[in-house]
Amino acid sequence: MTEELDAGFVAKQIADNDMLSEPAPGRHEVGAARKRKEDARLITGRTQWTDNIQLPGMLHVAFLRSPMAHARVTRVDVSAALSMPGVVAAFSGQDFAAEQGSLPCAWPVSEDIVIPEHPPMAVTEVRYAGEAVACVVATDRYKASDALEAIEIDYEPLPAVLDMTEALEEGGPTVHDAGNKAFTWTFSAGDLDAAFRDAPVVIERTFVQQRLIPSAMEPRAVVAQTDGDSFTLHSSTQIPHVLRIMLAQVTGIPEHKLRVVAPDVGGGFGSKLQVTAEEVLLLLLTRRLGKPVKWTESRSEGNLTVHHGRDQLQRLSLAADADGRLRGLKVDLLADMGAYLMLVTPGIPILGAFMFNGIYKMDAYDFMCTGVFTTKMPTDAYRGAGRPEATFAIERLMDELAAELSLDPIEVRRRNWIAHEEFPYTTISNLTYDSGNYEAATDRALALFGYDKLRAEQADRRDRGDPVQLGIGVSTFTEMCGLAPSRVLGSLSYGAGGWEHASVRMLPTGKVEVVTGSTPHGQGHETAWSQIVADALGVPFDDVAVLHGDTAIAHKGMDTYGSRSLAVGGIAVLQACDKVKDKAKNIAAHLLEASADDIEFDGGTFKVRGTEAGTTIQEVALAAFAAHNLPDGVEASLDSDATFDPGNFSFPHGTHLCAIEVDTETGAAKIRSYVAVDDIGKVVNPMIVEGQVHGGLAQGIAQALYEEAVYDSEGNLLTTTMADYLLPSAADLPDFVTDRTETPATSNPLGVKGVGEAGTIASTPAVVNAIVDALRPYGVNDVTMPCTPERIWRAVQGGTA
Amino acid sequence: MTRISLTVDGVTYEEEVEPRLLLVHLLRDRLGKTGTPIGCDTGNCGACTVILDGRSVKSCSVLAVQADGSDVVTIEGLSGVDGRHPMQEAFHQEHALQCGYCTPGMIMAAIDLLKDDPDPSDEAIRHGLEGNLCRCTGYCNIVRAVRRGAQSMSSPEVVSGI
């Protein structure tokens, strides 16, 4: 423990024994590094992926996709495909026109928003390469693919719209008749003119958030079936509950006749937070054909048509005093919507609007975002969703400010961040950060990193003119998690609430079933929820089963995204347990012939205060089941539901430090060390938390160094395979040093904040700051992401030229 | 159609296959071996890795007819103490998986890696698994798991399935 931490900060160092896999006797489950229940099926190949499903008479669907970014569809003839072996049916967009509706956008962020019709299958016009224009249904997947080649289709090319700035110019080609502007959204607080007037320092930068492909390892797959009355849709989705409501609205299938199942789902990262064309079309196909139908995308198909992430142009101005104190920030954002507004497309940059000020105090803030249509795949949620972009901007600017003032980047942050004694603190963007301790996390990170020693080495390399320079990148980030208070979502014009639901059922044998509306796709809900319930009800960890992901089993939920599961869904589970205990206490008092006021609950046993008499919650469960001896007017059930709507967001934060060696002669950048100290409040399972941080770091680092979706000048996606779109392998990433400080959230009874997106949000600016820091002596003050060797080499050449 | 015979996880199958049928589709769609998933169509991700005649292959890059007369072991055919291969247990113990989609291929590739280098360094593990992509873990815990698996497999009392 460092001296600084001993000096009375509220953050507490994590005890070593928190990594014990099972709690020591008498200790709580919450906080223990329990091994995951989910693993048993995942490591043995007994997982139920959607593509595993085989049903009697099942047919396979393949989609013909537009090879052009923008064109009128003048003729589609599927007749030749129909005569191919094994082909059962083939359809064009025209065949679905009367019934396919429009894919929904649930977040109309502004009054002026333009939400174009988005037919699941294009009928008269395609607006991005990869848009479905026809389909074949056949007896196996090979035959379906073969028959696509027999479909005849004529296109009349229209001009592609690829550059956001050009797209907004008058008189240019348009994606939709209404023009290329989707919306404008503004926020303003404080007097920005005053903040910039006579400001001693003004930093102006333009940063590009490149387009990313989320790349969950499991490709999307959909299976739809009907018994002639009701429908069941299996899909590799993060949002079975939201999907059910939306699909009912789009297809006209009544909600109560539609069951949506997310079986095991192989990662999402936001990409499976969507209502997709294929989900709608498979429902229409099974309705039309009366047979079960399956579609599984190829990776190339997925790269083209799973929604993309990021893609913003950030024009930024920061005003500061001569001592580095922030005065004001102006953000002018262009956000590429792609060709259509999908489920939450326009809301993504708006989620970032509240985060550009980061952890800092300032006098004024102006934000403007313009959503722009282009002839590319629509963008939507990708890990962090708006918050990584904002965090990148402010954390890069803080490093630029430090360089301008010749201050240490840590020092310039210290002069501006909210001090731990100032919480709760209402920021310039009008969020109230409930808790945090930036000093503690930073001090811990500096100690683990060996900051001073690395700075000394950096100075030495600079002095020696070493061709391999050392850069140190800082990122002191926060994020808003636990999406979201329903009232806030309402004020932002979102189409739904942000609550979560849970049910807890006490079975007659004393075992427990937990039904959760949070839908896992790799996070480990079954383990974490079992830990929460084990503590709350005093039952063994292994006696808890967690049910999820099927609207026929878990009928109500808002699903999983935005680091919301624990901070919202976990609290619903806890509250349902509290209700179970309240009901059980009443019955226990009756069984023990005592007043309920005299009953205490501890470790699974109800006791009469001051006596040895007691009964376990399992015994009460059996008594409730038998119902032979219940108090008058008490129902024969302990089962309870709870719906939790958070009163505020949660605000994880942390300090990430990255050391990078940059070869100025080749442009190669190699991460030498990476330290992540995160404060995510109380922790339910430190093993799962560490895993989430690791994975988040990998994705954030990959944005900084490797990944970019590239379209050519005609709007064709060039990065359609994993050979072209560079996902990092084990050989491309370092080992990470992770640690935690802990200031509990005050907005929920567990004190938890959320961790799913933290690593991704924090790491991208840490890495780019490190690269720019290495190259400052060469006159470099930015490198565009991804910072490839070529881009770094060119920056060095440009800087020294 | 071509007639082939192959052993998968200890069971011999005789199948009539189209020459173009991929081994992974034979495994998944015909033999019900859905433990082996497909993550890409270009041989980059390694999710479909199986052991073919003792060496790891990406089963999306092998034709079923090429496996004629071969012995295939998938994730479903691994065995060991408590029904788990030591590498499977190591992945569980080290939290080397989250969504688990890459895990079957990662485990098979790791087992093959140890055949050439029974006591690999972290760097050797990272390079040895370069052909297997994971989007969830950031790889740190996978490296730890392979190290742990290597230790378990080198201890004499452990019986390895392959």
PDB file of N, CA and C in Angstrom, chain A residues 764-801:
ATOM      1  N   THR A 764      -8.139   3.269 -25.043  1.00  0.00           N
ATOM      2  CA  THR A 764      -7.806   3.848 -26.347  1.00  0.00           C
ATOM      3  C   THR A 764      -7.015   5.150 -26.204  1.00  0.00           C
ATOM      4  N   PRO A 765      -7.488   6.108 -25.393  1.00  0.00           N
ATOM      5  CA  PRO A 765      -6.670   7.318 -25.237  1.00  0.00           C
ATOM      6  C   PRO A 765      -5.342   7.064 -24.532  1.00  0.00           C
ATOM      7  N   ALA A 766      -5.293   6.096 -23.620  1.00  0.00           N
ATOM      8  CA  ALA A 766      -4.012   5.825 -22.941  1.00  0.00           C
ATOM      9  C   ALA A 766      -2.959   5.413 -23.961  1.00  0.00           C
ATOM     10  N   VAL A 767      -3.358   4.582 -24.910  1.00  0.00           N
ATOM     11  CA  VAL A 767      -2.411   4.089 -25.910  1.00  0.00           C
ATOM     12  C   VAL A 767      -1.994   5.212 -26.871  1.00  0.00           C
ATOM     13  N   VAL A 768      -2.966   5.955 -27.378  1.00  0.00           N
ATOM     14  CA  VAL A 768      -2.612   7.009 -28.340  1.00  0.00           C
ATOM     15  C   VAL A 768      -1.824   8.115 -27.639  1.00  0.00           C
ATOM     16  N   ASN A 769      -2.197   8.433 -26.410  1.00  0.00           N
ATOM     17  CA  ASN A 769      -1.396   9.415 -25.658  1.00  0.00           C
ATOM     18  C   ASN A 769       0.047   8.948 -25.528  1.00  0.00           C
ATOM     19  N   ALA A 770       0.235   7.655 -25.330  1.00  0.00           N
ATOM     20  CA  ALA A 770       1.597   7.135 -25.184  1.00  0.00           C
ATOM     21  C   ALA A 770       2.380   7.275 -26.485  1.00  0.00           C
ATOM     22  N   ILE A 771       1.723   6.982 -27.592  1.00  0.00           N
ATOM     23  CA  ILE A 771       2.414   7.094 -28.891  1.00  0.00           C
ATOM     24  C   ILE A 771       2.782   8.552 -29.176  1.00  0.00           C
ATOM     25  N   VAL A 772       1.823   9.446 -28.958  1.00  0.00           N
ATOM     26  CA  VAL A 772       2.099  10.862 -29.211  1.00  0.00           C
ATOM     27  C   VAL A 772       3.187  11.362 -28.257  1.00  0.00           C
ATOM     28  N   ASP A 773       3.137  10.888 -27.023  1.00  0.00           N
ATOM     29  CA  ASP A 773       4.148  11.285 -26.027  1.00  0.00           C
ATOM     30  C   ASP A 773       5.545  10.852 -26.473  1.00  0.00           C
ATOM     31  N   ALA A 774       5.624   9.661 -27.054  1.00  0.00           N
ATOM     32  CA  ALA A 774       6.935   9.189 -27.529  1.00  0.00           C
ATOM     33  C   ALA A 774       7.463  10.076 -28.641  1.00  0.00           C
ATOM     34  N   LEU A 775       6.550  10.618 -29.424  1.00  0.00           N
ATOM     35  CA  LEU A 775       6.962  11.332 -30.646  1.00  0.00           C
ATOM     36  C   LEU A 775       6.955  12.847 -30.498  1.00  0.00           C
ATOM     37  N   ARG A 776       6.674  13.360 -29.299  1.00  0.00           N
ATOM     38  CA  ARG A 776       6.658  14.820 -29.116  1.00  0.00           C
ATOM     39  C   ARG A 776       7.955  15.485 -29.575  1.00  0.00           C
ATOM     40  N   PRO A 777       9.129  14.887 -29.282  1.00  0.00           N
ATOM     41  CA  PRO A 777      10.367  15.538 -29.732  1.00  0.00           C
ATOM     42  C   PRO A 777      10.460  15.666 -31.251  1.00  0.00           C
ATOM     43  N   TYR A 778       9.618  14.907 -31.955  1.00  0.00           N
ATOM     44  CA  TYR A 778       9.630  14.970 -33.416  1.00  0.00           C
ATOM     45  C   TYR A 778       8.567  15.928 -33.938  1.00  0.00           C
ATOM     46  N   GLY A 779       7.981  16.704 -33.045  1.00  0.00           N
ATOM     47  CA  GLY A 779       6.981  17.679 -33.456  1.00  0.00           C
ATOM     48  C   GLY A 779       5.610  17.082 -33.723  1.00  0.00           C
ATOM     49  N   VAL A 780       5.395  15.870 -33.258  1.00  0.00           N
ATOM     50  CA  VAL A 780       4.124  15.196 -33.508  1.00  0.00           C
ATOM     51  C   VAL A 780       3.140  15.532 -32.387  1.00  0.00           C
ATOM     52  N   ASN A 781       1.917  15.930 -32.758  1.00  0.00           N
ATOM     53  CA  ASN A 781       0.907  16.129 -31.716  1.00  0.00           C
ATOM     54  C   ASN A 781      -0.373  15.340 -31.967  1.00  0.00           C
ATOM     55  N   ASP A 782      -0.358  14.466 -32.964  1.00  0.00           N
ATOM     56  CA  ASP A 782      -1.471  13.525 -33.119  1.00  0.00           C
ATOM     57  C   ASP A 782      -1.072  12.450 -34.117  1.00  0.00           C
ATOM     58  N   VAL A 783      -1.633  11.277 -33.915  1.00  0.00           N
ATOM     59  CA  VAL A 783      -1.542  10.206 -34.902  1.00  0.00           C
ATOM     60  C   VAL A 783      -2.957   9.650 -35.032  1.00  0.00           C
ATOM     61  N   THR A 784      -3.419   9.555 -36.272  1.00  0.00           N
ATOM     62  CA  THR A 784      -4.785   9.091 -36.505  1.00  0.00           C
ATOM     63  C   THR A 784      -4.895   7.594 -36.243  1.00  0.00           C
ATOM     64  N   MET A 785      -5.996   7.211 -35.627  1.00  0.00           N
ATOM     65  CA  MET A 785      -6.219   5.784 -35.336  1.00  0.00           C
ATOM     66  C   MET A 785      -6.715   5.043 -36.574  1.00  0.00           C
ATOM     67  N   PRO A 786      -6.425   3.756 -36.706  1.00  0.00           N
ATOM     68  CA  PRO A 786      -5.492   3.017 -35.863  1.00  0.00           C
ATOM     69  C   PRO A 786      -4.052   3.450 -36.158  1.00  0.00           C
ATOM     70  N   CYS A 787      -3.266   3.520 -35.099  1.00  0.00           N
ATOM     71  CA  CYS A 787      -1.885   4.002 -35.231  1.00  0.00           C
ATOM     72  C   CYS A 787      -1.022   2.871 -35.790  1.00  0.00           C
ATOM     73  N   THR A 788      -1.146   2.685 -37.086  1.00  0.00           N
ATOM     74  CA  THR A 788      -0.377   1.643 -37.770  1.00  0.00           C
ATOM     75  C   THR A 788       1.074   2.080 -37.897  1.00  0.00           C
ATOM     76  N   PRO A 789       1.979   1.135 -38.124  1.00  0.00           N
ATOM     77  CA  PRO A 789       3.379   1.523 -38.331  1.00  0.00           C
ATOM     78  C   PRO A 789       3.520   2.573 -39.427  1.00  0.00           C
ATOM     79  N   GLU A 790       2.752   2.430 -40.494  1.00  0.00           N
ATOM     80  CA  GLU A 790       2.867   3.411 -41.578  1.00  0.00           C
ATOM     81  C   GLU A 790       2.470   4.804 -41.104  1.00  0.00           C
ATOM     82  N   ARG A 791       1.364   4.886 -40.381  1.00  0.00           N
ATOM     83  CA  ARG A 791       0.909   6.204 -39.914  1.00  0.00           C
ATOM     84  C   ARG A 791       1.908   6.808 -38.927  1.00  0.00           C
ATOM     85  N   ILE A 792       2.443   5.973 -38.058  1.00  0.00           N
ATOM     86  CA  ILE A 792       3.429   6.481 -37.096  1.00  0.00           C
ATOM     87  C   ILE A 792       4.687   6.951 -37.838  1.00  0.00           C
ATOM     88  N   TRP A 793       5.137   6.148 -38.785  1.00  0.00           N
ATOM     89  CA  TRP A 793       6.345   6.508 -39.541  1.00  0.00           C
ATOM     90  C   TRP A 793       6.117   7.829 -40.284  1.00  0.00           C
ATOM     91  N   ARG A 794       4.931   7.946 -40.907  1.00  0.00           N
ATOM     92  CA  ARG A 794       4.640   9.199 -41.638  1.00  0.00           C
ATOM     93  C   ARG A 794       4.584  10.386 -40.684  1.00  0.00           C
ATOM     94  N   ALA A 795       4.026  10.164 -39.493  1.00  0.00           N
ATOM     95  CA  ALA A 795       3.961  11.259 -38.518  1.00  0.00           C
ATOM     96  C   ALA A 795       5.371  11.697 -38.130  1.00  0.00           C
ATOM     97  N   VAL A 796       6.254  10.731 -37.956  1.00  0.00           N
ATOM     98  CA  VAL A 796       7.637  11.064 -37.608  1.00  0.00           C
ATOM     99  C   VAL A 796       8.273  11.865 -38.749  1.00  0.00           C
ATOM    100  N   GLN A 797       8.056  11.416 -39.966  1.00  0.00           N
ATOM    101  CA  GLN A 797       8.627  12.113 -41.119  1.00  0.00           C
ATOM    102  C   GLN A 797       8.068  13.528 -41.228  1.00  0.00           C
ATOM    103  N   GLY A 798       6.738  13.627 -41.080  1.00  0.00           N
ATOM    104  CA  GLY A 798       6.096  14.933 -41.178  1.00  0.00           C
ATOM    105  C   GLY A 798       6.547  15.860 -40.075  1.00  0.00           C
ATOM    106  N   GLY A 799       6.679  15.282 -38.892  1.00  0.00           N
ATOM    107  CA  GLY A 799       7.049  16.103 -37.751  1.00  0.00           C
ATOM    108  C   GLY A 799       8.471  16.634 -37.846  1.00  0.00           C
ATOM    109  N   THR A 800       9.342  15.842 -38.445  1.00  0.00           N
ATOM    110  CA  THR A 800      10.746  16.243 -38.481  1.00  0.00           C
ATOM    111  C   THR A 800      11.101  16.974 -39.766  1.00  0.00           C
ATOM    112  N   ALA A 801      10.143  16.908 -40.736  1.00  0.00           N
ATOM    113  CA  ALA A 801      10.463  17.510 -42.041  1.00  0.00           C
ATOM    114  C   ALA A 801      10.634  19.017 -41.907  1.00  0.00           C
TER     115      ALA A 801
END
